[in-house]
PDB file of N, CA, C and O in Angstrom:
ATOM      1  N   SER V   1     -17.439  17.892  -0.191  1.00 64.00           N
ATOM      2  CA  SER V   1     -16.863  16.581  -0.432  1.00 64.00           C
ATOM      3  C   SER V   1     -15.440  16.538   0.109  1.00 64.00           C
ATOM      4  O   SER V   1     -14.764  17.554   0.190  1.00 64.00           O
ATOM      5  N   THR V   2     -15.004  15.349   0.488  1.00 73.00           N
ATOM      6  CA  THR V   2     -13.656  15.171   1.025  1.00 73.00           C
ATOM      7  C   THR V   2     -13.010  13.942   0.407  1.00 73.00           C
ATOM      8  O   THR V   2     -13.688  13.024  -0.051  1.00 73.00           O
ATOM      9  N   ALA V   3     -11.689  13.947   0.394  1.00 73.00           N
ATOM     10  CA  ALA V   3     -10.913  12.781  -0.033  1.00 73.00           C
ATOM     11  C   ALA V   3      -9.784  12.613   0.961  1.00 73.00           C
ATOM     12  O   ALA V   3      -9.060  13.559   1.251  1.00 73.00           O
ATOM     13  N   LYS V   4      -9.646  11.412   1.511  1.00 75.00           N
ATOM     14  CA  LYS V   4      -8.613  11.137   2.506  1.00 75.00           C
ATOM     15  C   LYS V   4      -7.814   9.912   2.090  1.00 75.00           C
ATOM     16  O   LYS V   4      -8.379   8.896   1.703  1.00 75.00           O
ATOM     17  N   TRP V   5      -6.485  10.025   2.172  1.00 75.00           N
ATOM     18  CA  TRP V   5      -5.603   8.897   1.882  1.00 75.00           C
ATOM     19  C   TRP V   5      -5.205   8.225   3.180  1.00 75.00           C
ATOM     20  O   TRP V   5      -5.008   8.874   4.200  1.00 75.00           O
ATOM     21  N   GLN V   6      -5.057   6.910   3.125  1.00 74.00           N
ATOM     22  CA  GLN V   6      -4.596   6.146   4.281  1.00 74.00           C
ATOM     23  C   GLN V   6      -3.824   4.938   3.793  1.00 74.00           C
ATOM     24  O   GLN V   6      -4.003   4.489   2.668  1.00 74.00           O
ATOM     25  N   ASN V   7      -2.921   4.438   4.654  1.00 70.00           N
ATOM     26  CA  ASN V   7      -2.272   3.180   4.295  1.00 70.00           C
ATOM     27  C   ASN V   7      -3.211   2.048   4.648  1.00 70.00           C
ATOM     28  O   ASN V   7      -3.992   2.133   5.580  1.00 70.00           O
ATOM     29  N   ILE V   8      -3.182   1.008   3.845  1.00 71.00           N
ATOM     30  CA  ILE V   8      -4.043  -0.151   4.079  1.00 71.00           C
ATOM     31  C   ILE V   8      -3.403  -0.999   5.178  1.00 71.00           C
ATOM     32  O   ILE V   8      -2.200  -1.203   5.202  1.00 71.00           O
ATOM     33  N   ALA V   9      -4.202  -1.479   6.112  1.00 55.00           N
ATOM     34  CA  ALA V   9      -3.712  -2.253   7.260  1.00 55.00           C
ATOM     35  C   ALA V   9      -2.710  -3.308   6.831  1.00 55.00           C
ATOM     36  O   ALA V   9      -2.896  -3.998   5.847  1.00 55.00           O
ATOM     37  N   GLY V  10      -1.643  -3.395   7.572  1.00 51.00           N
ATOM     38  CA  GLY V  10      -0.595  -4.365   7.278  1.00 51.00           C
ATOM     39  C   GLY V  10       0.484  -3.811   6.378  1.00 51.00           C
ATOM     40  O   GLY V  10       1.536  -4.401   6.224  1.00 51.00           O
ATOM     41  N   SER V  11       0.251  -2.646   5.785  1.00 51.00           N
ATOM     42  CA  SER V  11       1.237  -2.018   4.919  1.00 51.00           C
ATOM     43  C   SER V  11       2.208  -1.211   5.764  1.00 51.00           C
ATOM     44  O   SER V  11       1.814  -0.481   6.653  1.00 51.00           O
ATOM     45  N   LYS V  12       3.496  -1.349   5.485  1.00 52.00           N
ATOM     46  CA  LYS V  12       4.502  -0.601   6.216  1.00 52.00           C
ATOM     47  C   LYS V  12       4.869   0.629   5.402  1.00 52.00           C
ATOM     48  O   LYS V  12       5.294   0.508   4.260  1.00 52.00           O
ATOM     49  N   ASN V  13       4.693   1.820   5.940  1.00 53.00           N
ATOM     50  CA  ASN V  13       5.076   3.018   5.185  1.00 53.00           C
ATOM     51  C   ASN V  13       5.319   4.181   6.114  1.00 53.00           C
ATOM     52  O   ASN V  13       4.926   4.158   7.260  1.00 53.00           O
ATOM     53  N   SER V  14       5.962   5.228   5.591  1.00 54.00           N
ATOM     54  CA  SER V  14       6.240   6.415   6.385  1.00 54.00           C
ATOM     55  C   SER V  14       5.665   7.665   5.735  1.00 54.00           C
ATOM     56  O   SER V  14       5.995   8.763   6.113  1.00 54.00           O
ATOM     57  N   LEU V  15       4.824   7.513   4.718  1.00 59.00           N
ATOM     58  CA  LEU V  15       4.307   8.667   3.982  1.00 59.00           C
ATOM     59  C   LEU V  15       3.607   9.680   4.853  1.00 59.00           C
ATOM     60  O   LEU V  15       3.698  10.870   4.620  1.00 59.00           O
ATOM     61  N   PHE V  16       2.901   9.244   5.857  1.00 63.00           N
ATOM     62  CA  PHE V  16       2.065  10.144   6.617  1.00 63.00           C
ATOM     63  C   PHE V  16       2.706  10.571   7.928  1.00 63.00           C
ATOM     64  O   PHE V  16       2.056  11.119   8.789  1.00 63.00           O
ATOM     65  N   ALA V  17       3.998  10.324   8.066  1.00 60.00           N
ATOM     66  CA  ALA V  17       4.706  10.747   9.268  1.00 60.00           C
ATOM     67  C   ALA V  17       4.757  12.272   9.324  1.00 60.00           C
ATOM     68  O   ALA V  17       4.880  12.941   8.308  1.00 60.00           O
ATOM     69  N   ALA V  18       4.657  12.802  10.503  1.00 54.00           N
ATOM     70  CA  ALA V  18       4.707  14.258  10.680  1.00 54.00           C
ATOM     71  C   ALA V  18       6.033  14.790  10.152  1.00 54.00           C
ATOM     72  O   ALA V  18       7.076  14.167  10.317  1.00 54.00           O
ATOM     73  N   GLY V  19       5.968  15.910   9.476  1.00 56.00           N
ATOM     74  CA  GLY V  19       7.178  16.550   8.986  1.00 56.00           C
ATOM     75  C   GLY V  19       7.632  16.118   7.609  1.00 56.00           C
ATOM     76  O   GLY V  19       8.663  16.583   7.138  1.00 56.00           O
ATOM     77  N   ARG V  20       6.922  15.248   6.952  1.00 65.00           N
ATOM     78  CA  ARG V  20       7.312  14.826   5.603  1.00 65.00           C
ATOM     79  C   ARG V  20       6.899  15.904   4.605  1.00 65.00           C
ATOM     80  O   ARG V  20       5.795  15.902   4.088  1.00 65.00           O
ATOM     81  N   GLU V  21       7.770  16.864   4.339  1.00 70.00           N
ATOM     82  CA  GLU V  21       7.465  17.978   3.451  1.00 70.00           C
ATOM     83  C   GLU V  21       7.274  17.552   2.002  1.00 70.00           C
ATOM     84  O   GLU V  21       6.643  18.258   1.227  1.00 70.00           O
ATOM     85  N   GLU V  22       7.812  16.407   1.616  1.00 72.00           N
ATOM     86  CA  GLU V  22       7.731  15.972   0.221  1.00 72.00           C
ATOM     87  C   GLU V  22       6.413  15.283  -0.123  1.00 72.00           C
ATOM     88  O   GLU V  22       6.202  14.862  -1.248  1.00 72.00           O
ATOM     89  N   VAL V  23       5.519  15.153   0.845  1.00 74.00           N
ATOM     90  CA  VAL V  23       4.199  14.567   0.600  1.00 74.00           C
ATOM     91  C   VAL V  23       3.181  15.693   0.563  1.00 74.00           C
ATOM     92  O   VAL V  23       3.093  16.491   1.490  1.00 74.00           O
ATOM     93  N   ARG V  24       2.423  15.764  -0.541  1.00 75.00           N
ATOM     94  CA  ARG V  24       1.431  16.829  -0.700  1.00 75.00           C
ATOM     95  C   ARG V  24       0.082  16.209  -1.053  1.00 75.00           C
ATOM     96  O   ARG V  24       0.003  15.208  -1.752  1.00 75.00           O
ATOM     97  N   PHE V  25      -0.976  16.851  -0.590  1.00 74.00           N
ATOM     98  CA  PHE V  25      -2.334  16.431  -0.894  1.00 74.00           C
ATOM     99  C   PHE V  25      -2.992  17.545  -1.690  1.00 74.00           C
ATOM    100  O   PHE V  25      -3.131  18.664  -1.201  1.00 74.00           O
ATOM    101  N   GLY V  26      -3.365  17.271  -2.941  1.00 75.00           N
ATOM    102  CA  GLY V  26      -3.989  18.263  -3.794  1.00 75.00           C
ATOM    103  C   GLY V  26      -5.423  18.536  -3.391  1.00 75.00           C
ATOM    104  O   GLY V  26      -6.072  17.721  -2.728  1.00 75.00           O
ATOM    105  N   SER V  27      -5.925  19.683  -3.820  1.00 72.00           N
ATOM    106  CA  SER V  27      -7.295  20.057  -3.481  1.00 72.00           C
ATOM    107  C   SER V  27      -8.320  19.111  -4.095  1.00 72.00           C
ATOM    108  O   SER V  27      -9.439  18.995  -3.617  1.00 72.00           O
ATOM    109  N   ASN V  28      -7.931  18.388  -5.156  1.00 74.00           N
ATOM    110  CA  ASN V  28      -8.837  17.436  -5.794  1.00 74.00           C
ATOM    111  C   ASN V  28      -8.670  16.015  -5.246  1.00 74.00           C
ATOM    112  O   ASN V  28      -9.186  15.068  -5.807  1.00 74.00           O
ATOM    113  N   GLY V  29      -7.913  15.875  -4.157  1.00 72.00           N
ATOM    114  CA  GLY V  29      -7.756  14.575  -3.528  1.00 72.00           C
ATOM    115  C   GLY V  29      -6.547  13.789  -3.975  1.00 72.00           C
ATOM    116  O   GLY V  29      -6.340  12.669  -3.527  1.00 72.00           O
ATOM    117  N   THR V  30      -5.711  14.348  -4.856  1.00 77.00           N
ATOM    118  CA  THR V  30      -4.537  13.623  -5.325  1.00 77.00           C
ATOM    119  C   THR V  30      -3.465  13.552  -4.247  1.00 77.00           C
ATOM    120  O   THR V  30      -3.369  14.421  -3.391  1.00 77.00           O
ATOM    121  N   LEU V  31      -2.676  12.509  -4.311  1.00 78.00           N
ATOM    122  CA  LEU V  31      -1.543  12.312  -3.415  1.00 78.00           C
ATOM    123  C   LEU V  31      -0.292  12.431  -4.263  1.00 78.00           C
ATOM    124  O   LEU V  31      -0.141  11.707  -5.249  1.00 78.00           O
ATOM    125  N   LYS V  32       0.619  13.335  -3.902  1.00 79.00           N
ATOM    126  CA  LYS V  32       1.864  13.537  -4.653  1.00 79.00           C
ATOM    127  C   LYS V  32       3.045  13.319  -3.721  1.00 79.00           C
ATOM    128  O   LYS V  32       3.094  13.881  -2.631  1.00 79.00           O
ATOM    129  N   ILE V  33       3.999  12.494  -4.171  1.00 78.00           N
ATOM    130  CA  ILE V  33       5.188  12.204  -3.386  1.00 78.00           C
ATOM    131  C   ILE V  33       6.382  12.702  -4.188  1.00 78.00           C
ATOM    132  O   ILE V  33       6.630  12.239  -5.301  1.00 78.00           O
ATOM    133  N   PHE V  34       7.137  13.645  -3.631  1.00 81.00           N
ATOM    134  CA  PHE V  34       8.235  14.256  -4.362  1.00 81.00           C
ATOM    135  C   PHE V  34       9.584  13.618  -4.055  1.00 81.00           C
ATOM    136  O   PHE V  34      10.515  13.768  -4.816  1.00 81.00           O
ATOM    137  N   ALA V  35       9.737  12.935  -2.974  1.00 81.00           N
ATOM    138  CA  ALA V  35      10.997  12.278  -2.619  1.00 81.00           C
ATOM    139  C   ALA V  35      10.652  10.951  -1.950  1.00 81.00           C
ATOM    140  O   ALA V  35      10.507  10.863  -0.741  1.00 81.00           O
ATOM    141  N   VAL V  36      10.511   9.907  -2.754  1.00 82.00           N
ATOM    142  CA  VAL V  36      10.092   8.593  -2.257  1.00 82.00           C
ATOM    143  C   VAL V  36      11.205   7.973  -1.429  1.00 82.00           C
ATOM    144  O   VAL V  36      12.376   8.053  -1.775  1.00 82.00           O
ATOM    145  N   GLN V  37      10.824   7.362  -0.336  1.00 79.00           N
ATOM    146  CA  GLN V  37      11.757   6.642   0.526  1.00 79.00           C
ATOM    147  C   GLN V  37      11.378   5.168   0.538  1.00 79.00           C
ATOM    148  O   GLN V  37      10.227   4.815   0.284  1.00 79.00           O
ATOM    149  N   GLU V  38      12.335   4.319   0.851  1.00 79.00           N
ATOM    150  CA  GLU V  38      12.087   2.874   0.840  1.00 79.00           C
ATOM    151  C   GLU V  38      10.898   2.487   1.720  1.00 79.00           C
ATOM    152  O   GLU V  38      10.096   1.635   1.361  1.00 79.00           O
ATOM    153  N   GLY V  39      10.751   3.144   2.857  1.00 77.00           N
ATOM    154  CA  GLY V  39       9.661   2.817   3.775  1.00 77.00           C
ATOM    155  C   GLY V  39       8.286   3.216   3.265  1.00 77.00           C
ATOM    156  O   GLY V  39       7.277   2.862   3.859  1.00 77.00           O
ATOM    157  N   ASP V  40       8.227   3.960   2.149  1.00 79.00           N
ATOM    158  CA  ASP V  40       6.948   4.390   1.586  1.00 79.00           C
ATOM    159  C   ASP V  40       6.270   3.298   0.774  1.00 79.00           C
ATOM    160  O   ASP V  40       5.090   3.393   0.460  1.00 79.00           O
ATOM    161  N   GLU V  41       7.020   2.261   0.419  1.00 82.00           N
ATOM    162  CA  GLU V  41       6.456   1.176  -0.376  1.00 82.00           C
ATOM    163  C   GLU V  41       5.276   0.541   0.351  1.00 82.00           C
ATOM    164  O   GLU V  41       5.294   0.381   1.561  1.00 82.00           O
ATOM    165  N   GLY V  42       4.236   0.228  -0.392  1.00 81.00           N
ATOM    166  CA  GLY V  42       3.083  -0.429   0.222  1.00 81.00           C
ATOM    167  C   GLY V  42       1.802  -0.110  -0.515  1.00 81.00           C
ATOM    168  O   GLY V  42       1.811   0.427  -1.614  1.00 81.00           O
ATOM    169  N   SER V  43       0.708  -0.443   0.102  1.00 83.00           N
ATOM    170  CA  SER V  43      -0.619  -0.251  -0.482  1.00 83.00           C
ATOM    171  C   SER V  43      -1.314   0.922   0.186  1.00 83.00           C
ATOM    172  O   SER V  43      -1.234   1.092   1.405  1.00 83.00           O
ATOM    173  N   TYR V  44      -2.016   1.709  -0.637  1.00 83.00           N
ATOM    174  CA  TYR V  44      -2.703   2.899  -0.147  1.00 83.00           C
ATOM    175  C   TYR V  44      -4.133   2.913  -0.650  1.00 83.00           C
ATOM    176  O   TYR V  44      -4.436   2.346  -1.685  1.00 83.00           O
ATOM    177  N   GLN V  45      -4.981   3.577   0.100  1.00 83.00           N
ATOM    178  CA  GLN V  45      -6.397   3.650  -0.250  1.00 83.00           C
ATOM    179  C   GLN V  45      -6.865   5.089  -0.086  1.00 83.00           C
ATOM    180  O   GLN V  45      -6.493   5.774   0.865  1.00 83.00           O
ATOM    181  N   CYS V  46      -7.677   5.552  -1.037  1.00 84.00           N
ATOM    182  CA  CYS V  46      -8.289   6.871  -0.956  1.00 84.00           C
ATOM    183  C   CYS V  46      -9.788   6.691  -0.759  1.00 84.00           C
ATOM    184  O   CYS V  46     -10.428   5.931  -1.480  1.00 84.00           O
ATOM    185  N   VAL V  47     -10.324   7.389   0.227  1.00 83.00           N
ATOM    186  CA  VAL V  47     -11.752   7.372   0.490  1.00 83.00           C
ATOM    187  C   VAL V  47     -12.291   8.761   0.160  1.00 83.00           C
ATOM    188  O   VAL V  47     -11.888   9.744   0.769  1.00 83.00           O
ATOM    189  N   ALA V  48     -13.160   8.837  -0.846  1.00 84.00           N
ATOM    190  CA  ALA V  48     -13.784  10.102  -1.237  1.00 84.00           C
ATOM    191  C   ALA V  48     -15.266  10.013  -0.932  1.00 84.00           C
ATOM    192  O   ALA V  48     -15.907   9.007  -1.225  1.00 84.00           O
ATOM    193  N   GLU V  49     -15.788  11.079  -0.329  1.00 85.00           N
ATOM    194  CA  GLU V  49     -17.209  11.049   0.000  1.00 85.00           C
ATOM    195  C   GLU V  49     -17.809  12.445  -0.017  1.00 85.00           C
ATOM    196  O   GLU V  49     -17.129  13.436   0.165  1.00 85.00           O
ATOM    197  N   ASN V  50     -19.114  12.458  -0.273  1.00 87.00           N
ATOM    198  CA  ASN V  50     -19.903  13.685  -0.176  1.00 87.00           C
ATOM    199  C   ASN V  50     -21.231  13.327   0.478  1.00 87.00           C
ATOM    200  O   ASN V  50     -21.388  12.220   0.981  1.00 87.00           O
ATOM    201  N   ASP V  51     -22.172  14.226   0.468  1.00 91.00           N
ATOM    202  CA  ASP V  51     -23.461  13.971   1.134  1.00 91.00           C
ATOM    203  C   ASP V  51     -24.262  12.835   0.497  1.00 91.00           C
ATOM    204  O   ASP V  51     -25.130  12.244   1.133  1.00 91.00           O
ATOM    205  N   ASN V  52     -23.973  12.511  -0.769  1.00 92.00           N
ATOM    206  CA  ASN V  52     -24.766  11.528  -1.501  1.00 92.00           C
ATOM    207  C   ASN V  52     -24.113  10.163  -1.695  1.00 92.00           C
ATOM    208  O   ASN V  52     -24.806   9.182  -1.917  1.00 92.00           O
ATOM    209  N   ASP V  53     -22.788  10.107  -1.656  1.00 93.00           N
ATOM    210  CA  ASP V  53     -22.132   8.856  -2.033  1.00 93.00           C
ATOM    211  C   ASP V  53     -20.742   8.769  -1.431  1.00 93.00           C
ATOM    212  O   ASP V  53     -20.212   9.733  -0.888  1.00 93.00           O
ATOM    213  N   MET V  54     -20.133   7.593  -1.592  1.00 90.00           N
ATOM    214  CA  MET V  54     -18.773   7.338  -1.143  1.00 90.00           C
ATOM    215  C   MET V  54     -18.081   6.465  -2.180  1.00 90.00           C
ATOM    216  O   MET V  54     -18.721   5.606  -2.796  1.00 90.00           O
ATOM    217  N   SER V  55     -16.790   6.682  -2.387  1.00 90.00           N
ATOM    218  CA  SER V  55     -16.036   5.890  -3.352  1.00 90.00           C
ATOM    219  C   SER V  55     -14.674   5.552  -2.775  1.00 90.00           C
ATOM    220  O   SER V  55     -14.064   6.349  -2.072  1.00 90.00           O
ATOM    221  N   LEU V  56     -14.196   4.348  -3.072  1.00 87.00           N
ATOM    222  CA  LEU V  56     -12.882   3.896  -2.634  1.00 87.00           C
ATOM    223  C   LEU V  56     -12.013   3.626  -3.843  1.00 87.00           C
ATOM    224  O   LEU V  56     -12.473   3.079  -4.841  1.00 87.00           O
ATOM    225  N   ALA V  57     -10.743   3.981  -3.741  1.00 85.00           N
ATOM    226  CA  ALA V  57      -9.764   3.637  -4.771  1.00 85.00           C
ATOM    227  C   ALA V  57      -8.491   3.215  -4.053  1.00 85.00           C
ATOM    228  O   ALA V  57      -8.174   3.729  -2.976  1.00 85.00           O
ATOM    229  N   SER V  58      -7.773   2.276  -4.608  1.00 86.00           N
ATOM    230  CA  SER V  58      -6.538   1.833  -3.962  1.00 86.00           C
ATOM    231  C   SER V  58      -5.441   1.660  -5.001  1.00 86.00           C
ATOM    232  O   SER V  58      -5.698   1.548  -6.194  1.00 86.00           O
ATOM    233  N   GLY V  59      -4.222   1.683  -4.511  1.00 84.00           N
ATOM    234  CA  GLY V  59      -3.070   1.508  -5.388  1.00 84.00           C
ATOM    235  C   GLY V  59      -1.873   1.071  -4.572  1.00 84.00           C
ATOM    236  O   GLY V  59      -1.879   1.141  -3.339  1.00 84.00           O
ATOM    237  N   SER V  60      -0.859   0.624  -5.277  1.00 85.00           N
ATOM    238  CA  SER V  60       0.361   0.155  -4.624  1.00 85.00           C
ATOM    239  C   SER V  60       1.553   0.950  -5.121  1.00 85.00           C
ATOM    240  O   SER V  60       1.630   1.295  -6.303  1.00 85.00           O
ATOM    241  N   LEU V  61       2.470   1.209  -4.229  1.00 84.00           N
ATOM    242  CA  LEU V  61       3.727   1.850  -4.562  1.00 84.00           C
ATOM    243  C   LEU V  61       4.812   0.790  -4.432  1.00 84.00           C
ATOM    244  O   LEU V  61       5.062   0.276  -3.341  1.00 84.00           O
ATOM    245  N   LEU V  62       5.416   0.421  -5.556  1.00 85.00           N
ATOM    246  CA  LEU V  62       6.457  -0.606  -5.591  1.00 85.00           C
ATOM    247  C   LEU V  62       7.771   0.064  -5.958  1.00 85.00           C
ATOM    248  O   LEU V  62       7.837   0.872  -6.889  1.00 85.00           O
ATOM    249  N   LEU V  63       8.847  -0.283  -5.270  1.00 83.00           N
ATOM    250  CA  LEU V  63      10.142   0.357  -5.488  1.00 83.00           C
ATOM    251  C   LEU V  63      11.220  -0.642  -5.864  1.00 83.00           C
ATOM    252  O   LEU V  63      11.143  -1.807  -5.525  1.00 83.00           O
ATOM    253  N   GLY V  64      12.223  -0.144  -6.568  1.00 81.00           N
ATOM    254  CA  GLY V  64      13.433  -0.921  -6.798  1.00 81.00           C
ATOM    255  C   GLY V  64      13.364  -1.992  -7.865  1.00 81.00           C
ATOM    256  O   GLY V  64      14.250  -2.822  -7.939  1.00 81.00           O
ATOM    257  N   GLY V  65      12.361  -2.006  -8.693  1.00 68.00           N
ATOM    258  CA  GLY V  65      12.281  -2.996  -9.762  1.00 68.00           C
ATOM    259  C   GLY V  65      12.216  -4.421  -9.254  1.00 68.00           C
ATOM    260  O   GLY V  65      12.619  -5.357  -9.929  1.00 68.00           O
ATOM    261  N   LYS V  66      11.715  -4.613  -8.064  1.00 57.00           N
ATOM    262  CA  LYS V  66      11.634  -5.954  -7.473  1.00 57.00           C
ATOM    263  C   LYS V  66      10.522  -6.795  -8.091  1.00 57.00           C
ATOM    264  O   LYS V  66      10.489  -7.993  -7.892  1.00 57.00           O
ATOM    265  N   TYR V  67       9.611  -6.166  -8.844  1.00 53.00           N
ATOM    266  CA  TYR V  67       8.435  -6.891  -9.281  1.00 53.00           C
ATOM    267  C   TYR V  67       8.381  -7.039 -10.768  1.00 53.00           C
ATOM    268  O   TYR V  67       8.359  -6.328 -11.577  1.00 53.00           O
TER     269      TYR V  67
END
């Protein structure tokens, strides 16, 4: 089974830029951000799949108490 994170189209972010040491992907598919930057704000989606099924989950990262 695999789990992959991606930014949702139209979302502006820098989480997946090469060299971002503060972004970690856990063996269970979790996404951990240790030093959030303003450009990381946006919507993200995780796609988990195995030989039998597929599942999608999404979430938003909001910064600065704007909401």
